[in-house]
Each structure stands twice: as structure tokens, then as C-alpha cells.
mmCIF file of C-alpha atoms in Angstrom:
data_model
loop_
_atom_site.group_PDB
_atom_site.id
_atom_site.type_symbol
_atom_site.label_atom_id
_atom_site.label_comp_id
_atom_site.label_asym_id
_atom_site.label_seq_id
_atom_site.Cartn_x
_atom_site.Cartn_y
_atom_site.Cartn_z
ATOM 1 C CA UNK O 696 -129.107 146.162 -21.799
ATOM 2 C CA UNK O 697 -128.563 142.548 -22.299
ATOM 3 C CA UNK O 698 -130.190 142.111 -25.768
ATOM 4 C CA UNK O 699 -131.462 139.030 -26.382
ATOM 5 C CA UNK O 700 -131.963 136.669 -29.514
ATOM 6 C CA UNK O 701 -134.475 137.237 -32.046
ATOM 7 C CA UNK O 702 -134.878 141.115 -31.517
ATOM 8 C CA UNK O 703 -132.440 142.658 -33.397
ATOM 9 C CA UNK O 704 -132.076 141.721 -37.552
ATOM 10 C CA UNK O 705 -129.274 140.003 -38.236
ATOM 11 C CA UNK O 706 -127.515 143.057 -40.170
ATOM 12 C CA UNK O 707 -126.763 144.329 -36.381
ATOM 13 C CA UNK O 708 -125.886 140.771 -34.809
ATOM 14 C CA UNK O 709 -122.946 140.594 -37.837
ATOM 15 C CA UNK O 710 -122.489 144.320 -37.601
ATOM 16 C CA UNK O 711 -122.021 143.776 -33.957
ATOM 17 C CA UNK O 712 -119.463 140.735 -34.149
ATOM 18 C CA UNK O 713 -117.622 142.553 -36.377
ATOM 19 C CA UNK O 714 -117.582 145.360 -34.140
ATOM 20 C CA UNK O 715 -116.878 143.334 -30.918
ATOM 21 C CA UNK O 716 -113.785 141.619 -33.123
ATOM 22 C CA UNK O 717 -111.868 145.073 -33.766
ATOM 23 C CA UNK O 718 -112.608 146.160 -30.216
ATOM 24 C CA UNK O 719 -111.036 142.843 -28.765
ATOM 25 C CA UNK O 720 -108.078 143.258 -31.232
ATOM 26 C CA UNK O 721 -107.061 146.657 -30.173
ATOM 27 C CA UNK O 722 -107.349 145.899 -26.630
ATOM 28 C CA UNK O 723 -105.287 142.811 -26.986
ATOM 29 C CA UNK O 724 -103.092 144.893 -29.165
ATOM 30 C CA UNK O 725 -103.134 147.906 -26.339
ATOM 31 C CA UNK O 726 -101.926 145.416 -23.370
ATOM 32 C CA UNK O 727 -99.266 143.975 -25.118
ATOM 33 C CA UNK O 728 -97.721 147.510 -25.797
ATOM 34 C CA UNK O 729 -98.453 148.861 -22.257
ATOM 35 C CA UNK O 730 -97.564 145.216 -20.079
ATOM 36 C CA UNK O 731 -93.948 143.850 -19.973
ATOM 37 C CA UNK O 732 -95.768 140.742 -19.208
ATOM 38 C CA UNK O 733 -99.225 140.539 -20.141
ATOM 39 C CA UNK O 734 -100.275 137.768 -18.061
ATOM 40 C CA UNK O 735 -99.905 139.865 -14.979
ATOM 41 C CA UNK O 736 -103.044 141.158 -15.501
ATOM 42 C CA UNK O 737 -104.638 138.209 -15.981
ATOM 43 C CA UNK O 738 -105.748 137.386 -12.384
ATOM 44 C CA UNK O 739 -107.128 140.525 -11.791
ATOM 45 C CA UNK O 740 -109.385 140.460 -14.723
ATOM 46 C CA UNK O 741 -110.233 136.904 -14.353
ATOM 47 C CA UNK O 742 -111.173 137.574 -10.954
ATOM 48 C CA UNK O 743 -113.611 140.876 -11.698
ATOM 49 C CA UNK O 744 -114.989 138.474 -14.972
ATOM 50 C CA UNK O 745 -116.581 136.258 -11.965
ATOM 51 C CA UNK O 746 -118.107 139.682 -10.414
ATOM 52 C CA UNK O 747 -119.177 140.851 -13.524
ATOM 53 C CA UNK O 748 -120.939 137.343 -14.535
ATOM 54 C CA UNK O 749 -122.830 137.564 -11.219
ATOM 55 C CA UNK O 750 -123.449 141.202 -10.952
ATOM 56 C CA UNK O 751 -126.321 140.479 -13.557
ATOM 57 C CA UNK O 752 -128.357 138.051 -11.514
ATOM 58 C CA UNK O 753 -128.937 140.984 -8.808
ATOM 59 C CA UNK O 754 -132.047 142.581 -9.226
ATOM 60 C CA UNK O 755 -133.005 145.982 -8.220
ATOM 61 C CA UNK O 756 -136.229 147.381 -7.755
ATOM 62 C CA UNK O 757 -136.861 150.896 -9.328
ATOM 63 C CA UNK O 758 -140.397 151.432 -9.521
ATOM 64 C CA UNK O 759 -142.132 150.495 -11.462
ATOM 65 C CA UNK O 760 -138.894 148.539 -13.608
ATOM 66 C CA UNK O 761 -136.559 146.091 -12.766
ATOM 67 C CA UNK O 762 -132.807 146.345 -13.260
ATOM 68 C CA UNK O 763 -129.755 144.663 -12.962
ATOM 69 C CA UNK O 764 -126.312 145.407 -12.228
ATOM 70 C CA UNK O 765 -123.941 145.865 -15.134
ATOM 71 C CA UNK O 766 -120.509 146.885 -13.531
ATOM 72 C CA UNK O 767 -119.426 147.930 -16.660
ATOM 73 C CA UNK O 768 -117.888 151.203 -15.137
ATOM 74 C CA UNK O 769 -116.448 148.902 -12.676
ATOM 75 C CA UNK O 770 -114.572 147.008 -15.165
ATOM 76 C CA UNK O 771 -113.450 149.628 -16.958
ATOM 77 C CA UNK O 772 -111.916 151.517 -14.223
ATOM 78 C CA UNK O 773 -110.403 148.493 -12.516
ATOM 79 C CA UNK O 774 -109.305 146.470 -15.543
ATOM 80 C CA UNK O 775 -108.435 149.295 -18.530
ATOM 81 C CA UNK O 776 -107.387 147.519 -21.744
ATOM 82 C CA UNK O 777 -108.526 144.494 -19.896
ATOM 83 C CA UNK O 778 -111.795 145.217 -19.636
ATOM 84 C CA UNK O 779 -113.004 144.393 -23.121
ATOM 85 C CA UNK O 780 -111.995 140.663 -23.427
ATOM 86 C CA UNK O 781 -113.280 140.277 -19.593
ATOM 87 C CA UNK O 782 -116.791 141.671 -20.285
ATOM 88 C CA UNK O 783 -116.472 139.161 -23.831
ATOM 89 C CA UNK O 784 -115.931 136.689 -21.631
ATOM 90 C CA UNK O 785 -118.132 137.155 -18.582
ATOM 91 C CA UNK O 786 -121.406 137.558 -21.057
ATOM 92 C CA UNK O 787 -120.605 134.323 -22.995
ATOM 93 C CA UNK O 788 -121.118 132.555 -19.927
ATOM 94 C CA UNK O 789 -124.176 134.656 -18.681
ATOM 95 C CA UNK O 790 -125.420 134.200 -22.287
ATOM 96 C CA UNK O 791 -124.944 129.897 -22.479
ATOM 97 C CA UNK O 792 -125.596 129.669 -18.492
ATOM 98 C CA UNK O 793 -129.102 131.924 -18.143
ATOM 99 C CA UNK O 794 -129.864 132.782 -21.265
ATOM 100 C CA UNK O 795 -128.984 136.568 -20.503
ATOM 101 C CA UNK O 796 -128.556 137.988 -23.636
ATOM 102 C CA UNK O 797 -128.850 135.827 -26.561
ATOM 103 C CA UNK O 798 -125.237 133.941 -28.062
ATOM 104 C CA UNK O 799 -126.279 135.640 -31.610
ATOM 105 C CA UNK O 800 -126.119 139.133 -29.592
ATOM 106 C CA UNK O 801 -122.759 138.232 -28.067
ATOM 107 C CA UNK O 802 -121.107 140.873 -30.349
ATOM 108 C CA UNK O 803 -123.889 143.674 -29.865
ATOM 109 C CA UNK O 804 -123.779 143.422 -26.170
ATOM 110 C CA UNK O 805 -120.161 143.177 -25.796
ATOM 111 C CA UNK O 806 -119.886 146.232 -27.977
ATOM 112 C CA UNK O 807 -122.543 147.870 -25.743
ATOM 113 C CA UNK O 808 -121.429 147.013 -22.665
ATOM 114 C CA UNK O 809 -117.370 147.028 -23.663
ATOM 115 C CA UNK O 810 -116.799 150.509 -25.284
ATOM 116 C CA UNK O 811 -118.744 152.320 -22.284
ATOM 117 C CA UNK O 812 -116.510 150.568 -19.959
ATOM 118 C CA UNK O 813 -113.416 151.909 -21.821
ATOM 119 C CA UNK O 814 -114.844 155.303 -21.461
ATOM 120 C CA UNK O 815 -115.103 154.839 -18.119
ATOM 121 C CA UNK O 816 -111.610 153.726 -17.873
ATOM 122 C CA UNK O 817 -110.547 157.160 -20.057
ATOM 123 C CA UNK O 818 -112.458 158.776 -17.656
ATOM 124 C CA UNK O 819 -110.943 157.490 -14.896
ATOM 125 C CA UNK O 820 -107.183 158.233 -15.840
ATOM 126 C CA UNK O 821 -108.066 162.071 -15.865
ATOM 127 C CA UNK O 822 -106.802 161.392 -12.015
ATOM 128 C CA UNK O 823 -103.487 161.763 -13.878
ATOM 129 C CA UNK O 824 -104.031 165.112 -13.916
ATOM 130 C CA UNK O 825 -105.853 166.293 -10.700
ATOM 131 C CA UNK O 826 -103.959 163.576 -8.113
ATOM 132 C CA UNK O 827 -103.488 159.962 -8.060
ATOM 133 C CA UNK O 828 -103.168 159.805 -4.703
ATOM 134 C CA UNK O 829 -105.852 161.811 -2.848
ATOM 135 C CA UNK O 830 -108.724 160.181 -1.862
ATOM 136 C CA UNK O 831 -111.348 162.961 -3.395
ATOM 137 C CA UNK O 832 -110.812 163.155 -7.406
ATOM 138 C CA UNK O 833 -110.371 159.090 -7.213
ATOM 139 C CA UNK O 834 -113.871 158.882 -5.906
ATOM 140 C CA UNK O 835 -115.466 161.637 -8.233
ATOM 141 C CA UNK O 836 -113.472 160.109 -11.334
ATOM 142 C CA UNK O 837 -114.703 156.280 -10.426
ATOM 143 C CA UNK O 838 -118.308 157.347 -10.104
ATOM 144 C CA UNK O 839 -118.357 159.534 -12.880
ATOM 145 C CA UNK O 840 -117.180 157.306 -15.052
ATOM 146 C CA UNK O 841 -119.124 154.460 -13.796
ATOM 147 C CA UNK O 842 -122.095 156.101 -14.275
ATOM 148 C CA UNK O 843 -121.489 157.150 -17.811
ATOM 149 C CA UNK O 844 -121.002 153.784 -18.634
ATOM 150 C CA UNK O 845 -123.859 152.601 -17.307
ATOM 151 C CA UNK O 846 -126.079 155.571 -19.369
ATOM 152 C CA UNK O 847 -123.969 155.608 -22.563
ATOM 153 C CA UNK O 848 -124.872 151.674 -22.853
ATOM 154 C CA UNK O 849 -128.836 151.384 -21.866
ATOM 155 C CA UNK O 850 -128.492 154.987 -24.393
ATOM 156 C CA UNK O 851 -127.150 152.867 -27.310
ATOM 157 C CA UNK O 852 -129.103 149.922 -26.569
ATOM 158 C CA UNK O 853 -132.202 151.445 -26.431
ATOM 159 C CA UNK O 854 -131.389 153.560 -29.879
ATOM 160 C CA UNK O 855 -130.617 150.440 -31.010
ATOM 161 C CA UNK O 856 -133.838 148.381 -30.449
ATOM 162 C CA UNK O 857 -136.120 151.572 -31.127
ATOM 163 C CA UNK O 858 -134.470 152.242 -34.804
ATOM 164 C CA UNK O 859 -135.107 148.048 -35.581
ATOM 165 C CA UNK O 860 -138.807 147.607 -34.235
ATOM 166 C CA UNK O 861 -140.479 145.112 -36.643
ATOM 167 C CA UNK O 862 -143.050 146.664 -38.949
ATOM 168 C CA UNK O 863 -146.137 144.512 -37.098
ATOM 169 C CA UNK O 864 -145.513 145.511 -33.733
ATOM 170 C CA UNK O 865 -146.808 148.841 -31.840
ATOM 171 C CA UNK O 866 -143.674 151.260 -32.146
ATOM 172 C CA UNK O 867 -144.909 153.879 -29.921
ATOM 173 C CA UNK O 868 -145.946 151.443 -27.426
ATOM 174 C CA UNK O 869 -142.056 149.703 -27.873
ATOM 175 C CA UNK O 870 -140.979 153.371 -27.542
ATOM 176 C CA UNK O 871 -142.671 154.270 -24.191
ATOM 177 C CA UNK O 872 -141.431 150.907 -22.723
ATOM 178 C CA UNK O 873 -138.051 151.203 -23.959
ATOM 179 C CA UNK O 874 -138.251 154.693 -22.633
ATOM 180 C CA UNK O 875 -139.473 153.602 -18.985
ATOM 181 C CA UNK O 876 -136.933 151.160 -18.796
ATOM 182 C CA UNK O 877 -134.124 153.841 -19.856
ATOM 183 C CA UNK O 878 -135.034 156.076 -17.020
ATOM 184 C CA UNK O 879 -134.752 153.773 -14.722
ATOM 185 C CA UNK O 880 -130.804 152.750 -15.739
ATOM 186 C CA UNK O 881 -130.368 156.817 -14.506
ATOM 187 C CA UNK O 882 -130.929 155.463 -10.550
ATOM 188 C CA UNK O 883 -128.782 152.516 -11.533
ATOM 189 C CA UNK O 884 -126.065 154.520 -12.463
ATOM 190 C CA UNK O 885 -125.821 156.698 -9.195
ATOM 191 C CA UNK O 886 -125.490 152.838 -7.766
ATOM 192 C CA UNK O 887 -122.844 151.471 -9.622
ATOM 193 C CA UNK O 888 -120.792 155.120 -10.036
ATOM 194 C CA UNK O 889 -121.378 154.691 -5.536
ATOM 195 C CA UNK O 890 -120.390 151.153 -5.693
ATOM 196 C CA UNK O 891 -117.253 151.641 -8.013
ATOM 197 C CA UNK O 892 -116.177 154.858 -6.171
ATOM 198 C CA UNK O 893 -116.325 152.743 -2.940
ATOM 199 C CA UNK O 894 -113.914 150.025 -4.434
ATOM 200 C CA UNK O 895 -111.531 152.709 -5.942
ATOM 201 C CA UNK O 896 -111.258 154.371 -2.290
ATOM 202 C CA UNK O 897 -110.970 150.687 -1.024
ATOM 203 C CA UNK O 898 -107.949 149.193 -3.516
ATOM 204 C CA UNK O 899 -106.365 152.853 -2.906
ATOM 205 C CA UNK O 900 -106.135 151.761 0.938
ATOM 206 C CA UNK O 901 -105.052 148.611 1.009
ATOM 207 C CA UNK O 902 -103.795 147.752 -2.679
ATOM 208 C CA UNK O 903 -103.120 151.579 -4.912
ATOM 209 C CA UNK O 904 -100.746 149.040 -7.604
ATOM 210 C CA UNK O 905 -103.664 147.465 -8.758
ATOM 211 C CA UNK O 906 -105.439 150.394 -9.677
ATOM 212 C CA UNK O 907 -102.008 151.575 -11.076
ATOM 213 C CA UNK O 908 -101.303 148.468 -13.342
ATOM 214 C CA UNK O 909 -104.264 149.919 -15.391
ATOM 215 C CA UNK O 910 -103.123 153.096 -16.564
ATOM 216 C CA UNK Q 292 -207.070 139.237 -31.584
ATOM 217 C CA UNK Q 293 -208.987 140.480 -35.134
ATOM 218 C CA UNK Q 294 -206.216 142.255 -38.015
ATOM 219 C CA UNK Q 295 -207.183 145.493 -37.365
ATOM 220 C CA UNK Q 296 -205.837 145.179 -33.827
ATOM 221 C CA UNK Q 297 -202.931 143.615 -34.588
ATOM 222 C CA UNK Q 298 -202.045 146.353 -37.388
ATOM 223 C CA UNK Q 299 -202.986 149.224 -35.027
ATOM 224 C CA UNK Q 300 -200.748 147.464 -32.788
ATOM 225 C CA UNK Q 301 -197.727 147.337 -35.374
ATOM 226 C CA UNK Q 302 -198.233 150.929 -36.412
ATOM 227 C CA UNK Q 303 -197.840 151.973 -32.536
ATOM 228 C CA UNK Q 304 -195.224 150.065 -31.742
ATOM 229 C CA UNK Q 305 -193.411 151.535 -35.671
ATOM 230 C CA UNK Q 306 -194.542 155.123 -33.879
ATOM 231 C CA UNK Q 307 -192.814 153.979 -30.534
ATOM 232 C CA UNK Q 308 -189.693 153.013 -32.377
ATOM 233 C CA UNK Q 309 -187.630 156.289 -33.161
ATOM 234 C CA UNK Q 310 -189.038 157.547 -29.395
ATOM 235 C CA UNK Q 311 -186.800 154.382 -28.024
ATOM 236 C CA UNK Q 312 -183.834 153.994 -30.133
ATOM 237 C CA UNK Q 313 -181.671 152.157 -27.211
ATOM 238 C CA UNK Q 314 -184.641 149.460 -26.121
ATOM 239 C CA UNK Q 315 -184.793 149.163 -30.087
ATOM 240 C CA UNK Q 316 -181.365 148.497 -31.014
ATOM 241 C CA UNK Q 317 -181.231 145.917 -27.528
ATOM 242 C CA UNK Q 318 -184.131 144.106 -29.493
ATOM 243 C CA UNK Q 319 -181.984 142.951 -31.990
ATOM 244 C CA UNK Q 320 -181.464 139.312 -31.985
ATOM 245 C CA UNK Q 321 -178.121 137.888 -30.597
ATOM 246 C CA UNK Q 322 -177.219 134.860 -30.899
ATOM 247 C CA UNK Q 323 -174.374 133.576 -28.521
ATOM 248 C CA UNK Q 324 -172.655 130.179 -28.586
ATOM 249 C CA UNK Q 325 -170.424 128.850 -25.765
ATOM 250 C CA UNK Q 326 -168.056 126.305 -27.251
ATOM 251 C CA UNK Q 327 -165.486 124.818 -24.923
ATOM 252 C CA UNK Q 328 -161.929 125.005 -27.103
ATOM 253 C CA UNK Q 329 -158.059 124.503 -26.281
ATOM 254 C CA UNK Q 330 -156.843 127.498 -25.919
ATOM 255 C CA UNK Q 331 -153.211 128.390 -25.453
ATOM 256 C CA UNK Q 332 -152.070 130.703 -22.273
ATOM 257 C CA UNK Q 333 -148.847 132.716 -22.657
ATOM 258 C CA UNK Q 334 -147.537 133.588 -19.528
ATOM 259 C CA UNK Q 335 -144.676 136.099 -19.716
ATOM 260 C CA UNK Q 336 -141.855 137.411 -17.510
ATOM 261 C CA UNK Q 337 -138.753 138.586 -16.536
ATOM 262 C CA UNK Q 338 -135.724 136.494 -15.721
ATOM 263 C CA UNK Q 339 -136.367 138.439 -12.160
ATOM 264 C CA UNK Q 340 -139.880 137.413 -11.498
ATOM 265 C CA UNK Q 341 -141.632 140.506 -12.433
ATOM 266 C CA UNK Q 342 -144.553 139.598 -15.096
ATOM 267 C CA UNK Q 343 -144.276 141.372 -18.513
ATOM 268 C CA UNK Q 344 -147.885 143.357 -18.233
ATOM 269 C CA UNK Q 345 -148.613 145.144 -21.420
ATOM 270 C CA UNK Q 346 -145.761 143.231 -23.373
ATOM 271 C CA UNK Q 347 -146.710 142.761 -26.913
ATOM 272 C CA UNK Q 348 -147.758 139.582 -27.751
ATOM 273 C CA UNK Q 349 -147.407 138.437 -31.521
ATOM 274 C CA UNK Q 350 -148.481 135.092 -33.005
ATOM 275 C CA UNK Q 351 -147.482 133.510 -36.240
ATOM 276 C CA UNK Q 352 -149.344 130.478 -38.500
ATOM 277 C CA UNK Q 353 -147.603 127.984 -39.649
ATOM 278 C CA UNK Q 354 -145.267 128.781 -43.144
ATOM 279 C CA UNK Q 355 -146.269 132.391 -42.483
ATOM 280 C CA UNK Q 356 -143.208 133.673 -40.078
ATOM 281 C CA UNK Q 357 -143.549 137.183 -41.973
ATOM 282 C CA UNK Q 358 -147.329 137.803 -41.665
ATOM 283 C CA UNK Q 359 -149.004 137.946 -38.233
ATOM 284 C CA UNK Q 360 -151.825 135.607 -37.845
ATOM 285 C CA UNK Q 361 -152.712 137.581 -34.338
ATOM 286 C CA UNK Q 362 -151.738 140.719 -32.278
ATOM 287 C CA UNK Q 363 -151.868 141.127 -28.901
ATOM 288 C CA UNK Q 364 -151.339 142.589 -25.698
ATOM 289 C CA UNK Q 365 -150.736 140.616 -22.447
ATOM 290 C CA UNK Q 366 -152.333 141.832 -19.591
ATOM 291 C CA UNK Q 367 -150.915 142.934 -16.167
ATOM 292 C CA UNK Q 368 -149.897 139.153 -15.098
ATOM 293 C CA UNK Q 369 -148.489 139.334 -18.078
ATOM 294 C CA UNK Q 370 -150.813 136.774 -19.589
ATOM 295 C CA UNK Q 371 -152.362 136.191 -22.724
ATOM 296 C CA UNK Q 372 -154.875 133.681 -24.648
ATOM 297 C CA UNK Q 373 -155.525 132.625 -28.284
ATOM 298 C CA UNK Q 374 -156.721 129.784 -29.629
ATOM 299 C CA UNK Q 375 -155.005 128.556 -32.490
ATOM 300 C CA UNK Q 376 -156.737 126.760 -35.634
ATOM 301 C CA UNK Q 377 -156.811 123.803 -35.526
ATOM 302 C CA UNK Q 378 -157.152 123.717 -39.217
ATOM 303 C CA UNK Q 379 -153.533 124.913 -39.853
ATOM 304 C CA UNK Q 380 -151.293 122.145 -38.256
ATOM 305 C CA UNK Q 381 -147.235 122.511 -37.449
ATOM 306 C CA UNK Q 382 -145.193 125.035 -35.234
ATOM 307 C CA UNK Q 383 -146.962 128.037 -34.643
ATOM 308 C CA UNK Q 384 -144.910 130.849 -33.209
ATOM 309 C CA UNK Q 385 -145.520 133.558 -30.732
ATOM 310 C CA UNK Q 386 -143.511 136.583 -29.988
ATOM 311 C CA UNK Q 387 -143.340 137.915 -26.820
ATOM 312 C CA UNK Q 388 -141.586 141.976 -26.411
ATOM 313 C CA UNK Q 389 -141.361 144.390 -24.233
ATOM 314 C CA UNK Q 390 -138.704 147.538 -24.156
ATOM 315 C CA UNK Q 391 -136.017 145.013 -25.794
ATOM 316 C CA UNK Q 392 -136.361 142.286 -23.905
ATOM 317 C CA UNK Q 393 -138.205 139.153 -25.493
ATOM 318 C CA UNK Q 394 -138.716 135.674 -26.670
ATOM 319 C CA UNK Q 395 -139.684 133.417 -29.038
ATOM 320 C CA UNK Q 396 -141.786 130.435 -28.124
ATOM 321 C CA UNK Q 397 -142.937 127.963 -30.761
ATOM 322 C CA UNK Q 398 -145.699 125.497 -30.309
ATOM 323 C CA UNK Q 399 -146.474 121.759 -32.285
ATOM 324 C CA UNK Q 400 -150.253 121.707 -32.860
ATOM 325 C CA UNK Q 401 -151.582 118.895 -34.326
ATOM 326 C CA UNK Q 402 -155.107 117.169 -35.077
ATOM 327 C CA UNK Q 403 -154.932 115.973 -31.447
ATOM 328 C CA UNK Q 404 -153.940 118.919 -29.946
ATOM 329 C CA UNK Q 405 -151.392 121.168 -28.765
ATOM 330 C CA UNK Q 406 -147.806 120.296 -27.370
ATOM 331 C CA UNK Q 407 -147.206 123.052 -24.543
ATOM 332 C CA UNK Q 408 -143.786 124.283 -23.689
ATOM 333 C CA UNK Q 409 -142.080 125.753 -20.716
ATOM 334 C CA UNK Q 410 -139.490 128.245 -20.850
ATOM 335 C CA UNK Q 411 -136.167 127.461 -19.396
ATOM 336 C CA UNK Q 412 -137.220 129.004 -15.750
ATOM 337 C CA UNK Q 413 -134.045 128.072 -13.319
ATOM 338 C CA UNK Q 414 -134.333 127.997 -9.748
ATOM 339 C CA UNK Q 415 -132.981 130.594 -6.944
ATOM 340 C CA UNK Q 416 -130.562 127.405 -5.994
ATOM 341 C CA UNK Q 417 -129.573 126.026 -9.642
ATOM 342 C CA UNK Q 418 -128.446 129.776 -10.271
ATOM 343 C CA UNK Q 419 -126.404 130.327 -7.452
ATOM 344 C CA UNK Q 420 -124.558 126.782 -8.037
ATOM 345 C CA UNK Q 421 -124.191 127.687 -11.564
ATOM 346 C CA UNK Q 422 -122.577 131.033 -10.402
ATOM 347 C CA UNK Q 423 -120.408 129.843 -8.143
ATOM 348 C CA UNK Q 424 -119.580 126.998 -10.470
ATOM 349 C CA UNK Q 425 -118.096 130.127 -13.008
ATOM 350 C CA UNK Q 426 -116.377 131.738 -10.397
ATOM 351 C CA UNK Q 427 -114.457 128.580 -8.764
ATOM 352 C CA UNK Q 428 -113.559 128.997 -12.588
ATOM 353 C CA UNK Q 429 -112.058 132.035 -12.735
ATOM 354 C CA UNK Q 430 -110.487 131.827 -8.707
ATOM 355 C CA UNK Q 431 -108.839 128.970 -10.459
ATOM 356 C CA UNK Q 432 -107.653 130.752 -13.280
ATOM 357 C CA UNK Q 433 -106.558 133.815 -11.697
ATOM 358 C CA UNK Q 434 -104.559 131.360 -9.087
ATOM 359 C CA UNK Q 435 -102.849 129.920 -12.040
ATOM 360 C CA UNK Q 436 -101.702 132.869 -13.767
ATOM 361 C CA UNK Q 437 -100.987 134.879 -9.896
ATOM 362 C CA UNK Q 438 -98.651 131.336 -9.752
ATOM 363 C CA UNK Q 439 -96.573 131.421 -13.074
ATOM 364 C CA UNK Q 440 -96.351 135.158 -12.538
ATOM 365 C CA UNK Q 441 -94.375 135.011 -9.369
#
């Protein structure tokens, strides 16, 4: 779902800047009301903006596509109002270091990567409600969310680059490959929703604060 | 051979004709011509290795970037061939999509021939340095912050 240069018109690459600019000023806006001290947070979500950067370089298989990780559950869950600015961050360096994703996209795919993760992080705080503590709704809640973050962005992306095929290219054959490559984000979700319920059980052993600081 | 035989001939063979329609049409003349040219191979993948078979492949003249000169599709290397005119010099350009993902090459040719390019392919170990380059980054920021915190 990293959308690269040159696909998209440029309507949708200001459209999405604009887009990615409210979203970074309401998050901004949303830790300074919640944190005493907004810095706090700021190791944690430099720290999962290195894991996120990375995350996209693993590859994985599912026949006959190739995905990558995303982790934008992950940040979501983990990070909460943070999570915007980090995934901003981490895909302006994927974007200048490997060309994942094109710098004129930056706003598109933060938009499409950064409002999933935050309803993954809404998600996630319904363990408000059914136990913060136990072990069970923690898990269900991380990979739930997780994986609906990972679905509601290849969704958007792929509405995205189906509704703005050029005129002089094949649009059912775009369609069928966009579609292929949608299906195979479902098996990738199941991944990351595991992978993020595993680190939720994980920082509710040894560190339950840091998944606290987010809510 | 006297006319007559050659007419009766004709006439047989014209009487032969609808009975053979395939060895007919096969008599046609063909002409075929085999003319070494510089052709220009676009080879196609993903950032993971995987070739882009079936992408779509479209190329653009020169001073024509709305208007495709060719359309293709590359095949399940992801490869693809076209040989440009040579009559229409400057930066031809040549689109490369599949499901999203894409790029956009562009190529000099000139009277003396083509200038090739090769996309910015990184290897396994500049990659990893270039990762861990970014994290050491952000270790070091979240250090700094973890240290005015406390």
C-alpha cells in the first residue's frame, strides 16, 4: 500500500498532503491535551518509528503475491495519538532511503497508512470496557485492530488507484491485479493482528505503563 | 510445352483452387526481411525480487507524454521489447504498472543510439546498513528524550 510516484494525479497527491496536514495537527493537538509532558512519549514512538521503517523491507510470500509488513495496527495500538507523526516520519525515510512509496505520495500514504492505525488504536481502548488487565480481551482487541488496519488501508489504497487508472491503460486488467494483490493483504492481516497481539501480551508482562501511557 | 497445354493446365489448376483453399491461401507470396535493430529490453520488478509478469508496459515519443506511441504487456520475467524510432530523437518514456505499484523510466535516444538506464536496485547489504543507519537514529533519539525526561 505504499503508493508510489507517478500513479496517482496530482489532485490526490495535494488532496492527500492536505489530508496528512490536518491529521498530524489533531494528533499533535490530541497529545498535548492528554500528556502533562509530551516528550514522554517521545522515546517510545521514536523507537517503534525504527520498527516501522524496517518492517517494510520484510517480504512475505503469499502465493502467488508478495507483501510486506505494514505494522500499522502495531503503531496504532502501541503509540495512540503518537502514531500519526511516527508513521509521517518512518515513511519519509522509507520513501528518500528505498524509494518505497514515492516523496509526492508522502501525504496519500501517510493518510492511508495513519488513519487505519488510529482505528486500530480506538479499537484497542475498547479494553476499557471489557478489562485492562486480563490477558484475553488485550489479545483479541490488539489483533483485531491490527488487522483492520491492515485491510481498511490496502481497501482505500486499492479504491484509490482503481478510481484514477489512466485512460490508455487496460482497467480491467489494473482491476484484477489490484484485486489479487488485495486478497493477499487478508493473510497479512491475520500476521500482523498475531504479531501485535503477541507484543500487547508481552508489554502487559513485563511493562503494562507503556501500553497505559496511550490511552 | 504448346498453349493449349499450358491453358488446360491453368484451367485445372483455377478448377483445383476452391477444392484447396488452405494450400491456396499458403501460396501467397511472403516476403520476410530480417533486419538486425537496437532494441530496448524493459526488465521489470519488485523491490522484493519477484518479476512484474503481465505488468503493463506503456511507452511514450518524444513531446507526446499524453498519447501512447506503444502498449504493451511484459511477459512472465517480466520483460518486454520495443524498438524505438530512431527518427524521433530525445527522452522517450516508458511506463511500467502493475496493481499500483510502478515506474517511470525515461530513455535519451539519439542518432547514435540509445542511452540505457538502470533502476536504483540496492543490495541485500546496502539495505540493511541503511536500516540500521535509521534506527541508530531513532535509539539515539529516544535515548535523548528517555534522558531529559528523567
Amino acid at each position: 500500500m505504499h503508493i508510489p510516484d507517478g500513479i496517482l494525479p496530482v489532485s490526490v497527491a495535494v488532496g492527500g498532503f492536505a489530508a496528512a496536514g490536518g491529521m498530524t495537527w489533531l494528533s499533535l493537538r490530541q497529545i498535548e491535551r492528554k500528556h502533562s509532558d509530551p516528550r514522554q512519549g517521545i522515546p517510545k514512538a521514536s523507537l517503534l518509528t525504527a520498527v516501522f521503517f524496517m518492517a517494510s523491507l520484510v517480504h512475505i510470500p503469499v502465493p502467488p503475491a508478495s507483501v510486506h509488513l505494514v505494522l500499522s495496527g502495531l503503531m496504532g495500538v502501541v503509540l495512540g495519538w503518537y502514531a500519526f507523526p511516527a508513521i509521517l516520519v518512518g515513511l519519509f525515510f522509507q520513501a528518500v532511503m528505498f524509494q518505497h512509496g514515492g516523496l509526492t505520495m508522502l501525504g496519500v500514504n501517510a493518510c492511508l497508512m495513519g488513519i487505519p492505525a488510529l482505528l486500530a488504536f480506538s479499537i484497542f481502548r475498547l479494553r476499557g470496557l471489557l478489562g485492562e488487565t486480563s490477558r484475553v480481551p488485550n489479545a483479541v482487541l490488539g489483533f483485531a485492530g491490527s488487522f483492520v488496519a491492515v485491510a481498511l488501508g490496502a481497501l482505500l489504497a486499492a479504491l484509490l488507484i482503481v478510481a484514477t487508472v489512466p485512460a490508455y491503460l487496460d482497467a480491467s486488467v489494473e482491476r484484477a491485479a489490484v484485486t489479487g494483490l488485495l486478497a493477499a493483504h487478508i493473510p497479512l492481516g491475520v500476521i500482523e493482528g498475531v504479531f501485535t497481539a503477541m507484543v500487547v501480551l508481552f508489554l502487559l508482562r513485563v511493562q503494562p505503563d507503556l501500553l497505559k501511557e496511550s490511552l | 510445352m504448346d498453349i493449349a497445354r499450358i491453358t488446360t493446365l491453368i484451367v485445372a489448376m483455377a478448377f483445383l483452387l476452391p477444392v484447396l483453399p488452405v494450400q491456396a491461401a499458403m501460396a501467397h507470396g511472403v516476403d520476410v526481411t530480417v533486419t538486425p535493430r537496437e532494441a530496448v529490453e524493459v526488465v521489470a520488478s519488485f523491490d522484493g525480487g519477484d518479476p512484474m509478469s503481465g505488468a503493463q508496459v506503456t511507452v511514450f515519443a518524444p513531446g507526446d507524454p499524453a498519447e501512447p506511441w506503444l502498449q504493451g504487456t511484459a511477459d512472465e520475467e517480466g520483460r518486454f521489447y520495443f524498438v524505438p524510432d530512431p527518427a524521433r530523437p530525445g527522452t522517450w518514456e516508458v511506463r511500467v504498472r502493475q496493481a499500483g505499484h510502478g515506474e517511470i523510466i525515461r530513455l535519451e535516444v539519439d542518432g547514435s543510439g540509445i542511452a540505457g538506464t538502470t533502476g536504483t536496485g540496492l543490495t541485500a547489504l546496502q539495505k540493511v546498513l541503511m536500516a540500521a543507519a535509521v534506527g541508530w537514529g531513532a535509539i539515539g533519539t529516544a535515548l535523548y528524550f528517555k534522558r531529559r525526561a528523567a
